[in-house]
Amino acid sequence: MRDSDQHSPHQEAGRPPEKASLIPSVRVQNAVTVQKFQRVTFLWMIIAGLLFLTFSLDGYFLRMYQSSFFPALRAEWFYAVLTLHGVGMVGLWFVVSMAAVSYLLVNYIRPPLWASWLALWGTLTGFVLLIVATTEGLFGTGWYFLYPLPLYSQGTWPAWATGCFFAALVVFCSVWLIWSVAMIAAILRRYPLRYALGWHYLSVEARKRDLDVPPLVLITIVALIPGVAGFLDAFILFTFYLVQWQIKGFVANALLMKNLTFFFGHLAVHATMYLGVAVVYELLPTFSGRSWKMSKRIVLAWNAVLVMVLFAYFHHLYMDFVQPRMLQIIGQMMSYFSAVPAAVVSIFDGLWVVYGSRMRWTIASTLMFLGLMGWAVGGVGAVIDSTISVNSVFHNTLWVPAHFHTYYLMGVVLMLLGFASNLGAELSGFRDSPLIRRLTVTLFVIGGYGFLLMSFWAGAHSIPRRYAVYPDELAWGTYEARVSVVFIGVFILGLLLYLWETGKCYVKIFWTWLGKGQLGSFAPLGSRSRR
């Protein structure tokens, strides 16, 4: 049994913990409570699968448009779908990562079930508003919605579409802020902050081995504290937009608005990635039989990230020459430093967990491992781009979406698809087919990295991003997009195969619950493997 399981809420009733702890023990979760978490997480994963397929097809449309597949279609549609795809994907995977971590934390704390339901319905409401704003109103600023473009459409989209878009963002940020704060509060009720952050592992107290904190708790706290800061920042940003929209003559400071925008977006994306990594820390050992316990290096690495991620966003503003020079230098330094501790420690520890073990390879474990490696590959591309001298050349090229999609699509998305697959397998009792697993993973890898390789190559050759149609001087961008379309099609075939295989598990779970049957175990995901 892992050290972090000694105070699990799933110990048998009346059995004392093996070692005394200064942290109040969580009472045994009853079967009804655990099943409630199973149901809400099950629903989250169903929604995630459907929306991921939808937003992936949106991305497919974007590259097809750049390939001149739709010459008669207005360019406004390209930018509207670009906005839907960007905001939709970022929002979707944040809530999926939160749902996954919330479910896994049932092994250690009492996560806020009510907050998960609130976030689910709030997120769906936000997606409806977003879809209406982009597909009906053709709101097309891109997911950055850089100031002051949303307020000056020049007749491209109506004013109500702007209001609808910002209403979606307000709903998103409101429910996600509540969910994040409730999750932090639930963690702190059991683990005081210094323990949740693992500081006691740096002192002599750790030798007592009586204050075990799982890495899942540490990384969740490290992800959510900056996430909360980002959501609070977003409300300041929205307030400035509202005031300028409604009060004639008021003009916000453009540099401040851009800083607020990228602080929000940067932290939301990084919170998602860190939560995805937390899932891998918790679940990958259940497939290898090796524990991934807290250590001083993990504590030091993730505490360093907690500080540095707050300042790394400055690398988004290198092109803003009025930004104070020192902030640009800080942005480059923090981008370098924040990429090293967590990534290096996680990658080497992850390789140790897998290498030489009797690894049980399933779709879930394979995707989580590949996601961890994809996070590292994308991080290298991001660090290259965060170098000021390189960014001055690459900033407005396809290099940027290439490295972003690497650590997002082939990183955190694969991690969370692995979680969803394992959830279905654990609750249904199904075992995936080795043939289907190999085929699915092969399609994901060939399609995903083929698409990314073309984007990296195009970026290195100065093909710009955000162009709906490439002019004759950049005709190579059109050919590159056509090759990308082929690879994206391969990836989507893999996604359809994944949804088919995983969907069979979810259909069985649905019919079991509909018939009021019981699943194989009331314990949360992975807990059976830890016993």
JSON list of N, CA and C in Angstrom, two decimals, residues 323-382:
[
{"chain": "A", "resi": 323, "resn": "GLN", "atom": "N", "xyz": [5.96, 47.93, -23.29]},
{"chain": "A", "resi": 323, "resn": "GLN", "atom": "CA", "xyz": [6.05, 47.18, -22.03]},
{"chain": "A", "resi": 323, "resn": "GLN", "atom": "C", "xyz": [7.44, 47.44, -21.42]},
{"chain": "A", "resi": 324, "resn": "PRO", "atom": "N", "xyz": [7.52, 47.71, -20.12]},
{"chain": "A", "resi": 324, "resn": "PRO", "atom": "CA", "xyz": [8.83, 47.94, -19.50]},
{"chain": "A", "resi": 324, "resn": "PRO", "atom": "C", "xyz": [9.80, 46.80, -19.81]},
{"chain": "A", "resi": 325, "resn": "ARG", "atom": "N", "xyz": [11.01, 47.15, -20.17]},
{"chain": "A", "resi": 325, "resn": "ARG", "atom": "CA", "xyz": [12.02, 46.18, -20.60]},
{"chain": "A", "resi": 325, "resn": "ARG", "atom": "C", "xyz": [12.27, 45.10, -19.55]},
{"chain": "A", "resi": 326, "resn": "MET", "atom": "N", "xyz": [12.29, 45.50, -18.28]},
{"chain": "A", "resi": 326, "resn": "MET", "atom": "CA", "xyz": [12.57, 44.54, -17.22]},
{"chain": "A", "resi": 326, "resn": "MET", "atom": "C", "xyz": [11.51, 43.44, -17.19]},
{"chain": "A", "resi": 327, "resn": "LEU", "atom": "N", "xyz": [10.25, 43.78, -17.48]},
{"chain": "A", "resi": 327, "resn": "LEU", "atom": "CA", "xyz": [9.20, 42.76, -17.49]},
{"chain": "A", "resi": 327, "resn": "LEU", "atom": "C", "xyz": [9.42, 41.76, -18.61]},
{"chain": "A", "resi": 328, "resn": "GLN", "atom": "N", "xyz": [9.95, 42.21, -19.74]},
{"chain": "A", "resi": 328, "resn": "GLN", "atom": "CA", "xyz": [10.25, 41.29, -20.84]},
{"chain": "A", "resi": 328, "resn": "GLN", "atom": "C", "xyz": [11.35, 40.32, -20.43]},
{"chain": "A", "resi": 329, "resn": "ILE", "atom": "N", "xyz": [12.35, 40.83, -19.73]},
{"chain": "A", "resi": 329, "resn": "ILE", "atom": "CA", "xyz": [13.45, 39.97, -19.27]},
{"chain": "A", "resi": 329, "resn": "ILE", "atom": "C", "xyz": [12.93, 38.96, -18.24]},
{"chain": "A", "resi": 330, "resn": "ILE", "atom": "N", "xyz": [12.09, 39.45, -17.32]},
{"chain": "A", "resi": 330, "resn": "ILE", "atom": "CA", "xyz": [11.49, 38.55, -16.32]},
{"chain": "A", "resi": 330, "resn": "ILE", "atom": "C", "xyz": [10.68, 37.47, -17.02]},
{"chain": "A", "resi": 331, "resn": "GLY", "atom": "N", "xyz": [9.94, 37.85, -18.06]},
{"chain": "A", "resi": 331, "resn": "GLY", "atom": "CA", "xyz": [9.14, 36.88, -18.79]},
{"chain": "A", "resi": 331, "resn": "GLY", "atom": "C", "xyz": [9.98, 35.77, -19.38]},
{"chain": "A", "resi": 332, "resn": "GLN", "atom": "N", "xyz": [11.13, 36.12, -19.97]},
{"chain": "A", "resi": 332, "resn": "GLN", "atom": "CA", "xyz": [12.00, 35.09, -20.54]},
{"chain": "A", "resi": 332, "resn": "GLN", "atom": "C", "xyz": [12.60, 34.22, -19.45]},
{"chain": "A", "resi": 333, "resn": "MET", "atom": "N", "xyz": [13.06, 34.82, -18.36]},
{"chain": "A", "resi": 333, "resn": "MET", "atom": "CA", "xyz": [13.66, 34.04, -17.28]},
{"chain": "A", "resi": 333, "resn": "MET", "atom": "C", "xyz": [12.65, 33.10, -16.64]},
{"chain": "A", "resi": 334, "resn": "MET", "atom": "N", "xyz": [11.46, 33.59, -16.34]},
{"chain": "A", "resi": 334, "resn": "MET", "atom": "CA", "xyz": [10.45, 32.76, -15.68]},
{"chain": "A", "resi": 334, "resn": "MET", "atom": "C", "xyz": [9.95, 31.66, -16.62]},
{"chain": "A", "resi": 335, "resn": "SER", "atom": "N", "xyz": [9.91, 31.94, -17.92]},
{"chain": "A", "resi": 335, "resn": "SER", "atom": "CA", "xyz": [9.50, 30.92, -18.89]},
{"chain": "A", "resi": 335, "resn": "SER", "atom": "C", "xyz": [10.50, 29.78, -18.90]},
{"chain": "A", "resi": 336, "resn": "TYR", "atom": "N", "xyz": [11.78, 30.12, -18.84]},
{"chain": "A", "resi": 336, "resn": "TYR", "atom": "CA", "xyz": [12.81, 29.09, -18.79]},
{"chain": "A", "resi": 336, "resn": "TYR", "atom": "C", "xyz": [12.72, 28.30, -17.49]},
{"chain": "A", "resi": 337, "resn": "PHE", "atom": "N", "xyz": [12.71, 29.02, -16.38]},
{"chain": "A", "resi": 337, "resn": "PHE", "atom": "CA", "xyz": [12.79, 28.36, -15.08]},
{"chain": "A", "resi": 337, "resn": "PHE", "atom": "C", "xyz": [11.54, 27.55, -14.75]},
{"chain": "A", "resi": 338, "resn": "SER", "atom": "N", "xyz": [10.36, 28.06, -15.12]},
{"chain": "A", "resi": 338, "resn": "SER", "atom": "CA", "xyz": [9.12, 27.35, -14.77]},
{"chain": "A", "resi": 338, "resn": "SER", "atom": "C", "xyz": [8.97, 26.07, -15.56]},
{"chain": "A", "resi": 339, "resn": "ALA", "atom": "N", "xyz": [9.61, 26.00, -16.73]},
{"chain": "A", "resi": 339, "resn": "ALA", "atom": "CA", "xyz": [9.49, 24.80, -17.57]},
{"chain": "A", "resi": 339, "resn": "ALA", "atom": "C", "xyz": [10.36, 23.66, -17.06]},
{"chain": "A", "resi": 340, "resn": "VAL", "atom": "N", "xyz": [11.39, 23.99, -16.30]},
{"chain": "A", "resi": 340, "resn": "VAL", "atom": "CA", "xyz": [12.37, 22.97, -15.92]},
{"chain": "A", "resi": 340, "resn": "VAL", "atom": "C", "xyz": [11.94, 22.12, -14.73]},
{"chain": "A", "resi": 341, "resn": "PRO", "atom": "N", "xyz": [11.60, 22.72, -13.57]},
{"chain": "A", "resi": 341, "resn": "PRO", "atom": "CA", "xyz": [11.42, 21.88, -12.37]},
{"chain": "A", "resi": 341, "resn": "PRO", "atom": "C", "xyz": [10.35, 20.81, -12.52]},
{"chain": "A", "resi": 342, "resn": "ALA", "atom": "N", "xyz": [9.11, 21.23, -12.77]},
{"chain": "A", "resi": 342, "resn": "ALA", "atom": "CA", "xyz": [8.01, 20.27, -12.80]},
{"chain": "A", "resi": 342, "resn": "ALA", "atom": "C", "xyz": [8.15, 19.29, -13.95]},
{"chain": "A", "resi": 343, "resn": "ALA", "atom": "N", "xyz": [8.52, 19.81, -15.14]},
{"chain": "A", "resi": 343, "resn": "ALA", "atom": "CA", "xyz": [8.60, 18.95, -16.31]},
{"chain": "A", "resi": 343, "resn": "ALA", "atom": "C", "xyz": [9.71, 17.91, -16.16]},
{"chain": "A", "resi": 344, "resn": "VAL", "atom": "N", "xyz": [10.89, 18.36, -15.76]},
{"chain": "A", "resi": 344, "resn": "VAL", "atom": "CA", "xyz": [12.02, 17.43, -15.64]},
{"chain": "A", "resi": 344, "resn": "VAL", "atom": "C", "xyz": [11.75, 16.38, -14.57]},
{"chain": "A", "resi": 345, "resn": "VAL", "atom": "N", "xyz": [11.30, 16.83, -13.40]},
{"chain": "A", "resi": 345, "resn": "VAL", "atom": "CA", "xyz": [11.01, 15.89, -12.32]},
{"chain": "A", "resi": 345, "resn": "VAL", "atom": "C", "xyz": [9.91, 14.91, -12.73]},
{"chain": "A", "resi": 346, "resn": "SER", "atom": "N", "xyz": [8.84, 15.43, -13.33]},
{"chain": "A", "resi": 346, "resn": "SER", "atom": "CA", "xyz": [7.71, 14.57, -13.71]},
{"chain": "A", "resi": 346, "resn": "SER", "atom": "C", "xyz": [8.11, 13.57, -14.78]},
{"chain": "A", "resi": 347, "resn": "ILE", "atom": "N", "xyz": [8.90, 14.01, -15.75]},
{"chain": "A", "resi": 347, "resn": "ILE", "atom": "CA", "xyz": [9.29, 13.11, -16.84]},
{"chain": "A", "resi": 347, "resn": "ILE", "atom": "C", "xyz": [10.20, 12.00, -16.34]},
{"chain": "A", "resi": 348, "resn": "PHE", "atom": "N", "xyz": [11.23, 12.36, -15.57]},
{"chain": "A", "resi": 348, "resn": "PHE", "atom": "CA", "xyz": [12.15, 11.33, -15.09]},
{"chain": "A", "resi": 348, "resn": "PHE", "atom": "C", "xyz": [11.46, 10.40, -14.10]},
{"chain": "A", "resi": 349, "resn": "ASP", "atom": "N", "xyz": [10.64, 10.96, -13.21]},
{"chain": "A", "resi": 349, "resn": "ASP", "atom": "CA", "xyz": [9.90, 10.09, -12.29]},
{"chain": "A", "resi": 349, "resn": "ASP", "atom": "C", "xyz": [8.93, 9.20, -13.05]},
{"chain": "A", "resi": 350, "resn": "GLY", "atom": "N", "xyz": [8.27, 9.77, -14.06]},
{"chain": "A", "resi": 350, "resn": "GLY", "atom": "CA", "xyz": [7.34, 8.98, -14.86]},
{"chain": "A", "resi": 350, "resn": "GLY", "atom": "C", "xyz": [8.03, 7.84, -15.59]},
{"chain": "A", "resi": 351, "resn": "LEU", "atom": "N", "xyz": [9.21, 8.11, -16.14]},
{"chain": "A", "resi": 351, "resn": "LEU", "atom": "CA", "xyz": [9.97, 7.05, -16.80]},
{"chain": "A", "resi": 351, "resn": "LEU", "atom": "C", "xyz": [10.38, 5.97, -15.80]},
{"chain": "A", "resi": 352, "resn": "TRP", "atom": "N", "xyz": [10.74, 6.40, -14.58]},
{"chain": "A", "resi": 352, "resn": "TRP", "atom": "CA", "xyz": [11.11, 5.43, -13.56]},
{"chain": "A", "resi": 352, "resn": "TRP", "atom": "C", "xyz": [9.92, 4.55, -13.18]},
{"chain": "A", "resi": 353, "resn": "VAL", "atom": "N", "xyz": [8.74, 5.14, -13.09]},
{"chain": "A", "resi": 353, "resn": "VAL", "atom": "CA", "xyz": [7.55, 4.38, -12.74]},
{"chain": "A", "resi": 353, "resn": "VAL", "atom": "C", "xyz": [7.27, 3.30, -13.78]},
{"chain": "A", "resi": 354, "resn": "VAL", "atom": "N", "xyz": [7.57, 3.60, -15.05]},
{"chain": "A", "resi": 354, "resn": "VAL", "atom": "CA", "xyz": [7.24, 2.68, -16.14]},
{"chain": "A", "resi": 354, "resn": "VAL", "atom": "C", "xyz": [8.39, 1.72, -16.46]},
{"chain": "A", "resi": 355, "resn": "TYR", "atom": "N", "xyz": [9.61, 2.25, -16.53]},
{"chain": "A", "resi": 355, "resn": "TYR", "atom": "CA", "xyz": [10.74, 1.46, -17.03]},
{"chain": "A", "resi": 355, "resn": "TYR", "atom": "C", "xyz": [11.03, 0.26, -16.11]},
{"chain": "A", "resi": 356, "resn": "GLY", "atom": "N", "xyz": [11.11, -0.91, -16.73]},
{"chain": "A", "resi": 356, "resn": "GLY", "atom": "CA", "xyz": [11.46, -2.12, -16.00]},
{"chain": "A", "resi": 356, "resn": "GLY", "atom": "C", "xyz": [10.35, -2.68, -15.13]},
{"chain": "A", "resi": 357, "resn": "SER", "atom": "N", "xyz": [9.18, -2.05, -15.15]},
{"chain": "A", "resi": 357, "resn": "SER", "atom": "CA", "xyz": [8.06, -2.55, -14.34]},
{"chain": "A", "resi": 357, "resn": "SER", "atom": "C", "xyz": [7.22, -3.52, -15.16]},
{"chain": "A", "resi": 358, "resn": "ARG", "atom": "N", "xyz": [6.32, -4.19, -14.49]},
{"chain": "A", "resi": 358, "resn": "ARG", "atom": "CA", "xyz": [5.37, -5.05, -15.20]},
{"chain": "A", "resi": 358, "resn": "ARG", "atom": "C", "xyz": [4.17, -4.21, -15.59]},
{"chain": "A", "resi": 359, "resn": "MET", "atom": "N", "xyz": [4.41, -3.31, -16.51]},
{"chain": "A", "resi": 359, "resn": "MET", "atom": "CA", "xyz": [3.41, -2.32, -16.89]},
{"chain": "A", "resi": 359, "resn": "MET", "atom": "C", "xyz": [2.21, -3.00, -17.55]},
{"chain": "A", "resi": 360, "resn": "ARG", "atom": "N", "xyz": [1.04, -2.62, -17.11]},
{"chain": "A", "resi": 360, "resn": "ARG", "atom": "CA", "xyz": [-0.20, -3.12, -17.72]},
{"chain": "A", "resi": 360, "resn": "ARG", "atom": "C", "xyz": [-0.66, -2.07, -18.73]},
{"chain": "A", "resi": 361, "resn": "TRP", "atom": "N", "xyz": [-0.37, -2.34, -20.01]},
{"chain": "A", "resi": 361, "resn": "TRP", "atom": "CA", "xyz": [-0.67, -1.37, -21.05]},
{"chain": "A", "resi": 361, "resn": "TRP", "atom": "C", "xyz": [-2.12, -1.51, -21.52]},
{"chain": "A", "resi": 362, "resn": "THR", "atom": "N", "xyz": [-2.88, -0.47, -21.31]},
{"chain": "A", "resi": 362, "resn": "THR", "atom": "CA", "xyz": [-4.25, -0.37, -21.82]},
{"chain": "A", "resi": 362, "resn": "THR", "atom": "C", "xyz": [-4.33, 0.92, -22.62]},
{"chain": "A", "resi": 363, "resn": "ILE", "atom": "N", "xyz": [-5.49, 1.20, -23.19]},
{"chain": "A", "resi": 363, "resn": "ILE", "atom": "CA", "xyz": [-5.65, 2.50, -23.85]},
{"chain": "A", "resi": 363, "resn": "ILE", "atom": "C", "xyz": [-5.40, 3.62, -22.85]},
{"chain": "A", "resi": 364, "resn": "ALA", "atom": "N", "xyz": [-5.89, 3.44, -21.63]},
{"chain": "A", "resi": 364, "resn": "ALA", "atom": "CA", "xyz": [-5.76, 4.49, -20.61]},
{"chain": "A", "resi": 364, "resn": "ALA", "atom": "C", "xyz": [-4.30, 4.74, -20.25]},
{"chain": "A", "resi": 365, "resn": "SER", "atom": "N", "xyz": [-3.57, 3.69, -19.88]},
{"chain": "A", "resi": 365, "resn": "SER", "atom": "CA", "xyz": [-2.19, 3.88, -19.45]},
{"chain": "A", "resi": 365, "resn": "SER", "atom": "C", "xyz": [-1.30, 4.37, -20.59]},
{"chain": "A", "resi": 366, "resn": "THR", "atom": "N", "xyz": [-1.56, 3.87, -21.80]},
{"chain": "A", "resi": 366, "resn": "THR", "atom": "CA", "xyz": [-0.76, 4.30, -22.95]},
{"chain": "A", "resi": 366, "resn": "THR", "atom": "C", "xyz": [-0.97, 5.78, -23.25]},
{"chain": "A", "resi": 367, "resn": "LEU", "atom": "N", "xyz": [-2.23, 6.22, -23.23]},
{"chain": "A", "resi": 367, "resn": "LEU", "atom": "CA", "xyz": [-2.51, 7.63, -23.51]},
{"chain": "A", "resi": 367, "resn": "LEU", "atom": "C", "xyz": [-1.95, 8.53, -22.42]},
{"chain": "A", "resi": 368, "resn": "MET", "atom": "N", "xyz": [-2.03, 8.11, -21.17]},
{"chain": "A", "resi": 368, "resn": "MET", "atom": "CA", "xyz": [-1.48, 8.95, -20.10]},
{"chain": "A", "resi": 368, "resn": "MET", "atom": "C", "xyz": [0.04, 9.07, -20.22]},
{"chain": "A", "resi": 369, "resn": "PHE", "atom": "N", "xyz": [0.71, 7.98, -20.54]},
{"chain": "A", "resi": 369, "resn": "PHE", "atom": "CA", "xyz": [2.16, 8.03, -20.69]},
{"chain": "A", "resi": 369, "resn": "PHE", "atom": "C", "xyz": [2.55, 8.89, -21.90]},
{"chain": "A", "resi": 370, "resn": "LEU", "atom": "N", "xyz": [1.87, 8.70, -23.02]},
{"chain": "A", "resi": 370, "resn": "LEU", "atom": "CA", "xyz": [2.15, 9.51, -24.21]},
{"chain": "A", "resi": 370, "resn": "LEU", "atom": "C", "xyz": [1.83, 10.98, -23.96]},
{"chain": "A", "resi": 371, "resn": "GLY", "atom": "N", "xyz": [0.79, 11.23, -23.16]},
{"chain": "A", "resi": 371, "resn": "GLY", "atom": "CA", "xyz": [0.44, 12.61, -22.83]},
{"chain": "A", "resi": 371, "resn": "GLY", "atom": "C", "xyz": [1.53, 13.28, -22.02]},
{"chain": "A", "resi": 372, "resn": "LEU", "atom": "N", "xyz": [2.12, 12.54, -21.08]},
{"chain": "A", "resi": 372, "resn": "LEU", "atom": "CA", "xyz": [3.21, 13.09, -20.28]},
{"chain": "A", "resi": 372, "resn": "LEU", "atom": "C", "xyz": [4.40, 13.43, -21.17]},
{"chain": "A", "resi": 373, "resn": "MET", "atom": "N", "xyz": [4.70, 12.56, -22.13]},
{"chain": "A", "resi": 373, "resn": "MET", "atom": "CA", "xyz": [5.80, 12.82, -23.05]},
{"chain": "A", "resi": 373, "resn": "MET", "atom": "C", "xyz": [5.46, 13.97, -24.01]},
{"chain": "A", "resi": 374, "resn": "GLY", "atom": "N", "xyz": [4.22, 14.05, -24.45]},
{"chain": "A", "resi": 374, "resn": "GLY", "atom": "CA", "xyz": [3.81, 15.15, -25.33]},
{"chain": "A", "resi": 374, "resn": "GLY", "atom": "C", "xyz": [3.89, 16.49, -24.64]},
{"chain": "A", "resi": 375, "resn": "TRP", "atom": "N", "xyz": [3.58, 16.49, -23.36]},
{"chain": "A", "resi": 375, "resn": "TRP", "atom": "CA", "xyz": [3.71, 17.71, -22.55]},
{"chain": "A", "resi": 375, "resn": "TRP", "atom": "C", "xyz": [5.16, 18.19, -22.58]},
{"chain": "A", "resi": 376, "resn": "ALA", "atom": "N", "xyz": [6.09, 17.26, -22.49]},
{"chain": "A", "resi": 376, "resn": "ALA", "atom": "CA", "xyz": [7.51, 17.61, -22.51]},
{"chain": "A", "resi": 376, "resn": "ALA", "atom": "C", "xyz": [7.94, 18.14, -23.88]},
{"chain": "A", "resi": 377, "resn": "VAL", "atom": "N", "xyz": [7.50, 17.47, -24.94]},
{"chain": "A", "resi": 377, "resn": "VAL", "atom": "CA", "xyz": [7.87, 17.89, -26.29]},
{"chain": "A", "resi": 377, "resn": "VAL", "atom": "C", "xyz": [7.33, 19.30, -26.57]},
{"chain": "A", "resi": 378, "resn": "GLY", "atom": "N", "xyz": [6.07, 19.52, -26.22]},
{"chain": "A", "resi": 378, "resn": "GLY", "atom": "CA", "xyz": [5.49, 20.84, -26.42]},
{"chain": "A", "resi": 378, "resn": "GLY", "atom": "C", "xyz": [6.18, 21.90, -25.60]},
{"chain": "A", "resi": 379, "resn": "GLY", "atom": "N", "xyz": [6.62, 21.51, -24.40]},
{"chain": "A", "resi": 379, "resn": "GLY", "atom": "CA", "xyz": [7.32, 22.47, -23.56]},
{"chain": "A", "resi": 379, "resn": "GLY", "atom": "C", "xyz": [8.62, 22.94, -24.18]},
{"chain": "A", "resi": 380, "resn": "VAL", "atom": "N", "xyz": [9.32, 22.05, -24.89]},
{"chain": "A", "resi": 380, "resn": "VAL", "atom": "CA", "xyz": [10.55, 22.45, -25.56]},
{"chain": "A", "resi": 380, "resn": "VAL", "atom": "C", "xyz": [10.25, 23.51, -26.62]},
{"chain": "A", "resi": 381, "resn": "GLY", "atom": "N", "xyz": [9.19, 23.28, -27.41]},
{"chain": "A", "resi": 381, "resn": "GLY", "atom": "CA", "xyz": [8.81, 24.27, -28.42]},
{"chain": "A", "resi": 381, "resn": "GLY", "atom": "C", "xyz": [8.41, 25.59, -27.80]},
{"chain": "A", "resi": 382, "resn": "ALA", "atom": "N", "xyz": [7.76, 25.52, -26.64]},
{"chain": "A", "resi": 382, "resn": "ALA", "atom": "CA", "xyz": [7.34, 26.74, -25.95]},
{"chain": "A", "resi": 382, "resn": "ALA", "atom": "C", "xyz": [8.53, 27.52, -25.42]}
]
